[in-house]
PDB file of C-alpha atoms in Angstrom:
ATOM      1  CA  ALA A1235     103.908  91.668 102.660  1.00  0.00           C
ATOM      2  CA  ILE A1236     105.264  91.603  99.169  1.00  0.00           C
ATOM      3  CA  GLY A1237     106.602  88.697  97.309  1.00  0.00           C
ATOM      4  CA  ALA A1238     110.112  88.397  96.102  1.00  0.00           C
ATOM      5  CA  VAL A1239     108.857  89.414  92.523  1.00  0.00           C
ATOM      6  CA  GLY A1240     106.272  91.901  93.752  1.00  0.00           C
ATOM      7  CA  GLU A1241     103.351  89.906  94.440  1.00  0.00           C
ATOM      8  CA  ARG A1242     101.047  89.950  97.382  1.00  0.00           C
ATOM      9  CA  VAL A1243     101.256  86.923  99.541  1.00  0.00           C
ATOM     10  CA  ALA A1244      98.674  84.470  98.650  1.00  0.00           C
ATOM     11  CA  ILE A1245      96.610  81.939 100.876  1.00  0.00           C
ATOM     12  CA  ALA A1246      97.684  78.389  99.625  1.00  0.00           C
ATOM     13  CA  PRO A1247      96.123  75.429 100.494  1.00  0.00           C
ATOM     14  CA  VAL A1248      98.316  72.173 100.069  1.00  0.00           C
ATOM     15  CA  GLY A1249      96.748  68.711  99.617  1.00  0.00           C
ATOM     16  CA  ARG A1250      98.962  65.733  99.993  1.00  0.00           C
ATOM     17  CA  ILE A1251      97.674  62.745  98.059  1.00  0.00           C
ATOM     18  CA  GLY A1252      98.824  59.163  98.865  1.00  0.00           C
ATOM     19  CA  GLY A1253      97.612  57.362  95.703  1.00  0.00           C
ATOM     20  CA  SER A1254      98.402  54.266  93.481  1.00  0.00           C
ATOM     21  CA  VAL A1255     100.777  54.145  90.860  1.00  0.00           C
ATOM     22  CA  ASP A1256      98.368  52.511  88.659  1.00  0.00           C
ATOM     23  CA  LYS A1257      95.971  55.532  89.276  1.00  0.00           C
ATOM     24  CA  ILE A1258      98.420  58.081  88.757  1.00  0.00           C
ATOM     25  CA  GLU A1259      97.126  58.926  84.770  1.00  0.00           C
ATOM     26  CA  ASP A1260      93.453  58.855  85.700  1.00  0.00           C
ATOM     27  CA  GLY A1261      94.008  61.250  88.378  1.00  0.00           C
ATOM     28  CA  VAL A1262      96.143  63.753  86.398  1.00  0.00           C
ATOM     29  CA  GLU A1263      93.401  63.603  83.385  1.00  0.00           C
ATOM     30  CA  ASN A1264      90.736  64.180  85.635  1.00  0.00           C
ATOM     31  CA  TYR A1265      92.494  67.056  87.436  1.00  0.00           C
ATOM     32  CA  LYS A1266      93.018  68.815  84.164  1.00  0.00           C
ATOM     33  CA  SER A1267      89.559  68.344  82.894  1.00  0.00           C
ATOM     34  CA  ASN A1268      87.399  68.675  85.689  1.00  0.00           C
ATOM     35  CA  VAL A1269      89.378  70.103  88.742  1.00  0.00           C
ATOM     36  CA  ALA A1270      91.144  72.877  86.925  1.00  0.00           C
ATOM     37  CA  ARG A1271      87.654  74.011  85.294  1.00  0.00           C
ATOM     38  CA  ALA A1272      85.897  74.089  88.468  1.00  0.00           C
ATOM     39  CA  LEU A1273      88.760  76.104  90.090  1.00  0.00           C
ATOM     40  CA  LYS A1274      88.375  78.803  87.358  1.00  0.00           C
ATOM     41  CA  GLU A1275      84.862  79.358  88.253  1.00  0.00           C
ATOM     42  CA  GLN A1276      85.944  80.197  92.045  1.00  0.00           C
ATOM     43  CA  GLU A1277      86.054  83.660  93.303  1.00  0.00           C
ATOM     44  CA  GLY A1278      89.521  84.885  94.071  1.00  0.00           C
ATOM     45  CA  TYR A1279      91.193  81.717  92.291  1.00  0.00           C
ATOM     46  CA  ALA A1280      94.718  82.748  91.286  1.00  0.00           C
ATOM     47  CA  GLY A1281      96.562  79.682  90.150  1.00  0.00           C
ATOM     48  CA  ALA A1282      97.402  75.761  90.831  1.00  0.00           C
ATOM     49  CA  ARG A1283      99.960  73.091  90.595  1.00  0.00           C
ATOM     50  CA  LEU A1284      99.797  69.417  90.687  1.00  0.00           C
ATOM     51  CA  LEU A1285     102.922  67.361  91.550  1.00  0.00           C
ATOM     52  CA  VAL A1286     103.092  63.755  91.182  1.00  0.00           C
ATOM     53  CA  ASN A1287     105.543  60.981  92.047  1.00  0.00           C
ATOM     54  CA  ARG A1288     105.204  58.465  89.180  1.00  0.00           C
ATOM     55  CA  GLU A1289     107.114  55.635  91.449  1.00  0.00           C
ATOM     56  CA  THR A1290     105.239  56.001  94.377  1.00  0.00           C
ATOM     57  CA  GLY A1291     101.641  57.215  93.656  1.00  0.00           C
ATOM     58  CA  ALA A1292     101.878  59.958  95.784  1.00  0.00           C
ATOM     59  CA  GLY A1293     100.663  63.496  94.628  1.00  0.00           C
ATOM     60  CA  VAL A1294     100.691  67.335  96.034  1.00  0.00           C
ATOM     61  CA  SER A1295      98.220  69.987  94.831  1.00  0.00           C
ATOM     62  CA  PHE A1296      98.893  73.615  95.457  1.00  0.00           C
ATOM     63  CA  THR A1297      95.983  76.094  94.768  1.00  0.00           C
ATOM     64  CA  PHE A1298      96.583  79.942  95.268  1.00  0.00           C
ATOM     65  CA  TRP A1299      93.864  82.639  96.480  1.00  0.00           C
ATOM     66  CA  ARG A1300      93.862  86.078  96.657  1.00  0.00           C
ATOM     67  CA  ASP A1301      92.604  86.041 100.600  1.00  0.00           C
ATOM     68  CA  GLU A1302      91.564  83.373 103.078  1.00  0.00           C
ATOM     69  CA  ALA A1303      87.830  84.154 102.645  1.00  0.00           C
ATOM     70  CA  ALA A1304      88.429  82.985  98.891  1.00  0.00           C
ATOM     71  CA  SER A1305      90.207  80.110 100.029  1.00  0.00           C
ATOM     72  CA  GLN A1306      87.627  78.895 102.729  1.00  0.00           C
ATOM     73  CA  ALA A1307      84.650  79.724 100.226  1.00  0.00           C
ATOM     74  CA  SER A1308      86.429  77.575  97.597  1.00  0.00           C
ATOM     75  CA  PHE A1309      87.137  74.562  99.825  1.00  0.00           C
ATOM     76  CA  GLU A1310      83.320  74.457 100.811  1.00  0.00           C
ATOM     77  CA  ALA A1311      82.265  74.859  97.161  1.00  0.00           C
ATOM     78  CA  MET A1312      84.575  72.228  95.609  1.00  0.00           C
ATOM     79  CA  LYS A1313      83.967  69.616  98.282  1.00  0.00           C
ATOM     80  CA  SER A1314      82.582  66.931  96.189  1.00  0.00           C
ATOM     81  CA  ILE A1315      85.049  67.845  93.129  1.00  0.00           C
ATOM     82  CA  ARG A1316      87.928  67.493  95.534  1.00  0.00           C
ATOM     83  CA  ALA A1317      86.441  64.096  96.822  1.00  0.00           C
ATOM     84  CA  GLU A1318      86.334  62.808  93.293  1.00  0.00           C
ATOM     85  CA  ALA A1319      89.594  64.018  92.421  1.00  0.00           C
ATOM     86  CA  SER A1320      91.336  61.996  95.618  1.00  0.00           C
ATOM     87  CA  SER A1321      89.303  59.079  94.531  1.00  0.00           C
ATOM     88  CA  ARG A1322      90.784  59.001  91.131  1.00  0.00           C
ATOM     89  CA  PHE A1323      94.220  59.082  92.550  1.00  0.00           C
ATOM     90  CA  GLY A1324      93.428  55.943  94.717  1.00  0.00           C
ATOM     91  CA  ASP A1325      93.334  58.301  97.894  1.00  0.00           C
ATOM     92  CA  GLU A1326      90.117  58.405  99.948  1.00  0.00           C
ATOM     93  CA  ARG A1327      91.531  60.542 102.893  1.00  0.00           C
ATOM     94  CA  PRO A1328      93.649  63.278 101.675  1.00  0.00           C
ATOM     95  CA  GLU A1329      95.726  65.610 103.785  1.00  0.00           C
ATOM     96  CA  THR A1330      95.046  69.323 103.398  1.00  0.00           C
ATOM     97  CA  LYS A1331      96.683  72.175 105.142  1.00  0.00           C
ATOM     98  CA  VAL A1332      96.573  76.097 104.678  1.00  0.00           C
ATOM     99  CA  TYR A1333      99.676  78.069 104.285  1.00  0.00           C
ATOM    100  CA  GLU A1334     100.656  81.490 103.522  1.00  0.00           C
ATOM    101  CA  ALA A1335     102.937  81.688 100.163  1.00  0.00           C
ATOM    102  CA  VAL A1336     105.051  84.561 101.617  1.00  0.00           C
ATOM    103  CA  VAL A1337     107.853  84.336  98.706  1.00  0.00           C
ATOM    104  CA  GLN A1338     107.231  83.782  95.155  1.00  0.00           C
ATOM    105  CA  HIS A1339     110.180  83.971  92.645  1.00  0.00           C
ATOM    106  CA  ARG A1340     109.436  83.366  89.264  1.00  0.00           C
ATOM    107  CA  GLN A1341     112.861  83.190  87.188  1.00  0.00           C
ATOM    108  CA  GLU A1342     110.900  81.436  84.534  1.00  0.00           C
ATOM    109  CA  PRO A1343     107.094  79.984  84.399  1.00  0.00           C
ATOM    110  CA  THR A1344     106.517  76.589  85.809  1.00  0.00           C
ATOM    111  CA  GLU A1345     105.363  74.241  83.122  1.00  0.00           C
ATOM    112  CA  ALA A1346     104.296  70.742  82.988  1.00  0.00           C
ATOM    113  CA  GLY A1347     107.283  68.172  82.879  1.00  0.00           C
ATOM    114  CA  ASN A1348     109.489  70.363  85.031  1.00  0.00           C
ATOM    115  CA  TRP A1349     110.451  68.997  88.594  1.00  0.00           C
ATOM    116  CA  VAL A1350     110.175  70.319  92.119  1.00  0.00           C
ATOM    117  CA  ARG A1351     112.097  69.539  95.254  1.00  0.00           C
ATOM    118  CA  LEU A1352     109.679  70.093  98.245  1.00  0.00           C
ATOM    119  CA  THR A1353     111.533  70.680 101.670  1.00  0.00           C
ATOM    120  CA  THR A1354     109.343  70.466 104.603  1.00  0.00           C
ATOM    121  CA  LEU A1355     110.495  72.183 107.563  1.00  0.00           C
ATOM    122  CA  GLY A1356     109.166  72.217 111.484  1.00  0.00           C
ATOM    123  CA  GLY A1357     110.595  75.294 112.371  1.00  0.00           C
ATOM    124  CA  ASP A1358     110.044  77.867 115.477  1.00  0.00           C
ATOM    125  CA  PRO A1359     107.363  80.075 115.159  1.00  0.00           C
ATOM    126  CA  ALA A1360     109.244  83.011 116.842  1.00  0.00           C
ATOM    127  CA  LYS A1361     111.932  82.712 113.806  1.00  0.00           C
ATOM    128  CA  VAL A1362     109.207  82.844 110.844  1.00  0.00           C
ATOM    129  CA  GLU A1363     109.965  86.130 109.915  1.00  0.00           C
ATOM    130  CA  GLU A1364     114.012  85.636 110.195  1.00  0.00           C
ATOM    131  CA  GLY A1365     113.454  82.709 108.037  1.00  0.00           C
ATOM    132  CA  VAL A1366     111.676  84.471 105.135  1.00  0.00           C
ATOM    133  CA  ARG A1367     114.172  87.073 105.033  1.00  0.00           C
ATOM    134  CA  HIS A1368     116.959  84.430 104.758  1.00  0.00           C
ATOM    135  CA  PHE A1369     115.087  82.947 101.879  1.00  0.00           C
ATOM    136  CA  GLU A1370     114.956  85.983  99.876  1.00  0.00           C
ATOM    137  CA  SER A1371     118.086  87.485 100.774  1.00  0.00           C
ATOM    138  CA  ARG A1372     120.447  84.183 100.727  1.00  0.00           C
ATOM    139  CA  VAL A1373     118.530  81.167  99.343  1.00  0.00           C
ATOM    140  CA  ILE A1374     116.720  82.275  96.138  1.00  0.00           C
ATOM    141  CA  PRO A1375     120.356  84.279  95.143  1.00  0.00           C
ATOM    142  CA  GLU A1376     122.242  81.202  95.668  1.00  0.00           C
ATOM    143  CA  VAL A1377     119.791  78.699  93.945  1.00  0.00           C
ATOM    144  CA  SER A1378     119.151  80.832  91.057  1.00  0.00           C
ATOM    145  CA  LYS A1379     122.632  80.526  90.192  1.00  0.00           C
ATOM    146  CA  LEU A1380     122.325  76.796  89.327  1.00  0.00           C
ATOM    147  CA  PRO A1381     121.610  75.055  85.912  1.00  0.00           C
ATOM    148  CA  GLY A1382     118.013  74.591  85.314  1.00  0.00           C
ATOM    149  CA  PHE A1383     116.613  76.825  88.087  1.00  0.00           C
ATOM    150  CA  ARG A1384     113.039  78.154  87.226  1.00  0.00           C
ATOM    151  CA  GLY A1385     111.332  79.596  90.573  1.00  0.00           C
ATOM    152  CA  ALA A1386     110.826  79.126  94.202  1.00  0.00           C
ATOM    153  CA  ILE A1387     108.033  79.610  96.467  1.00  0.00           C
ATOM    154  CA  LEU A1388     108.312  79.656 100.300  1.00  0.00           C
ATOM    155  CA  PHE A1389     104.799  78.533 101.995  1.00  0.00           C
ATOM    156  CA  ILE A1390     104.554  79.030 105.900  1.00  0.00           C
ATOM    157  CA  ASP A1391     102.411  78.485 108.857  1.00  0.00           C
ATOM    158  CA  ARG A1392     102.949  81.147 111.269  1.00  0.00           C
ATOM    159  CA  ALA A1393     101.001  79.501 113.955  1.00  0.00           C
ATOM    160  CA  THR A1394     103.167  76.447 114.143  1.00  0.00           C
ATOM    161  CA  GLY A1395     106.594  77.873 112.340  1.00  0.00           C
ATOM    162  CA  GLU A1396     105.980  74.798 109.706  1.00  0.00           C
ATOM    163  CA  ALA A1397     107.517  75.801 106.331  1.00  0.00           C
ATOM    164  CA  ILE A1398     107.598  74.412 102.891  1.00  0.00           C
ATOM    165  CA  ALA A1399     110.054  75.465 100.494  1.00  0.00           C
ATOM    166  CA  ALA A1400     109.759  74.727  96.663  1.00  0.00           C
ATOM    167  CA  THR A1401     112.233  75.033  94.137  1.00  0.00           C
ATOM    168  CA  VAL A1402     111.489  74.289  90.490  1.00  0.00           C
ATOM    169  CA  TRP A1403     113.623  73.154  87.610  1.00  0.00           C
ATOM    170  CA  ASP A1404     113.933  72.596  84.282  1.00  0.00           C
ATOM    171  CA  SER A1405     114.074  68.850  84.202  1.00  0.00           C
ATOM    172  CA  LYS A1406     114.895  65.694  86.782  1.00  0.00           C
ATOM    173  CA  SER A1407     118.538  65.988  85.694  1.00  0.00           C
ATOM    174  CA  ASP A1408     118.652  69.726  86.732  1.00  0.00           C
ATOM    175  CA  LEU A1409     117.252  68.759  89.788  1.00  0.00           C
ATOM    176  CA  ASP A1410     119.430  65.693  90.467  1.00  0.00           C
ATOM    177  CA  GLY A1411     122.350  67.966  89.412  1.00  0.00           C
ATOM    178  CA  SER A1412     121.631  70.460  91.911  1.00  0.00           C
ATOM    179  CA  SER A1413     121.439  68.404  95.053  1.00  0.00           C
ATOM    180  CA  THR A1414     125.197  68.597  96.152  1.00  0.00           C
ATOM    181  CA  GLN A1415     125.114  72.349  95.856  1.00  0.00           C
ATOM    182  CA  VAL A1416     121.629  72.732  97.706  1.00  0.00           C
ATOM    183  CA  GLY A1417     122.507  70.558 100.565  1.00  0.00           C
ATOM    184  CA  PRO A1418     124.615  73.241 102.417  1.00  0.00           C
ATOM    185  CA  ILE A1419     122.072  76.066 101.745  1.00  0.00           C
ATOM    186  CA  ARG A1420     119.108  73.885 102.987  1.00  0.00           C
ATOM    187  CA  THR A1421     121.163  73.063 106.206  1.00  0.00           C
ATOM    188  CA  LEU A1422     121.974  76.802 106.956  1.00  0.00           C
ATOM    189  CA  ALA A1423     118.125  77.917 105.986  1.00  0.00           C
ATOM    190  CA  SER A1424     116.857  75.048 108.256  1.00  0.00           C
ATOM    191  CA  GLU A1425     119.363  76.544 111.240  1.00  0.00           C
ATOM    192  CA  VAL A1426     118.011  80.112 110.761  1.00  0.00           C
ATOM    193  CA  MET A1427     114.236  78.750 110.780  1.00  0.00           C
ATOM    194  CA  GLY A1428     114.822  76.757 113.834  1.00  0.00           C
ATOM    195  CA  ALA A1429     114.112  73.299 112.210  1.00  0.00           C
ATOM    196  CA  ARG A1430     115.749  70.040 112.567  1.00  0.00           C
ATOM    197  CA  GLU A1431     115.758  67.070 110.099  1.00  0.00           C
ATOM    198  CA  PRO A1432     113.888  68.589 106.895  1.00  0.00           C
ATOM    199  CA  GLN A1433     111.939  66.211 104.813  1.00  0.00           C
ATOM    200  CA  VAL A1434     113.145  66.358 101.165  1.00  0.00           C
ATOM    201  CA  GLU A1435     110.795  64.895  98.419  1.00  0.00           C
ATOM    202  CA  SER A1436     111.114  65.566  94.538  1.00  0.00           C
ATOM    203  CA  TYR A1437     108.045  65.506  91.943  1.00  0.00           C
ATOM    204  CA  GLU A1438     107.178  66.043  88.624  1.00  0.00           C
ATOM    205  CA  VAL A1439     104.925  68.920  87.721  1.00  0.00           C
ATOM    206  CA  ALA A1440     101.911  67.310  85.893  1.00  0.00           C
ATOM    207  CA  PHE A1441      99.520  70.507  85.880  1.00  0.00           C
ATOM    208  CA  ALA A1442     100.784  74.335  86.259  1.00  0.00           C
ATOM    209  CA  GLU A1443      98.595  77.410  85.874  1.00  0.00           C
ATOM    210  CA  LEU A1444      98.940  80.879  87.153  1.00  0.00           C
ATOM    211  CA  LEU A1445      96.151  83.252  86.288  1.00  0.00           C
ATOM    212  CA  ALA A1446      97.688  86.407  87.012  1.00  0.00           C
ATOM    213  CA  PRO A1447     100.546  87.945  89.541  1.00  0.00           C
ATOM    214  CA  MET A1448      98.945  88.419  92.894  1.00  0.00           C
ATOM    215  CA  GLY A1449     100.004  91.897  92.651  1.00  0.00           C
ATOM    216  CA  SER A1450      97.608  92.816  89.686  1.00  0.00           C
TER     217      SER A1450
END
């Protein structure tokens, strides 16, 4: 399968961190200095994003891998580094789920200081492919017209139908300003995927790295 900018589908573990507000900075610095360096040493690594909410202490990490074998190998190899990283954020039991990054549209590169809206949808496995086509043909063209839009990624779990749609914005004001226009787009996409009551979250990008397009 090919992404919206000619990139192959990547395997993408998504880690959710329920950290502490007073430990955010320590967690981010550890991620930049230790986790990022260890990731680069892993075979098949393609990039990473670290998102944080400085008001709640929550965080989300995305890593991108060439294939499932590389993802699994890195998960074992980085077990102690991952545990240390979570501890630095104040979370001893982070949750990680593995998705496919089936659509990757990058209008502009994601950079630290950008903002991301995450929409988690509990969909219908039978409607996954229809949902992917809708995201590529309808969602991206619509949101790409909005001020400050930089890119979008769609993560899916084919077995459960769950999806995470991530849209990237220049700033928090751009993200907030897009809320009204994005609402109806999200509602229609949820219906197409057979999802109800999508969960919407906003995060600041604390770290972003893309080694190479997945199609290279």
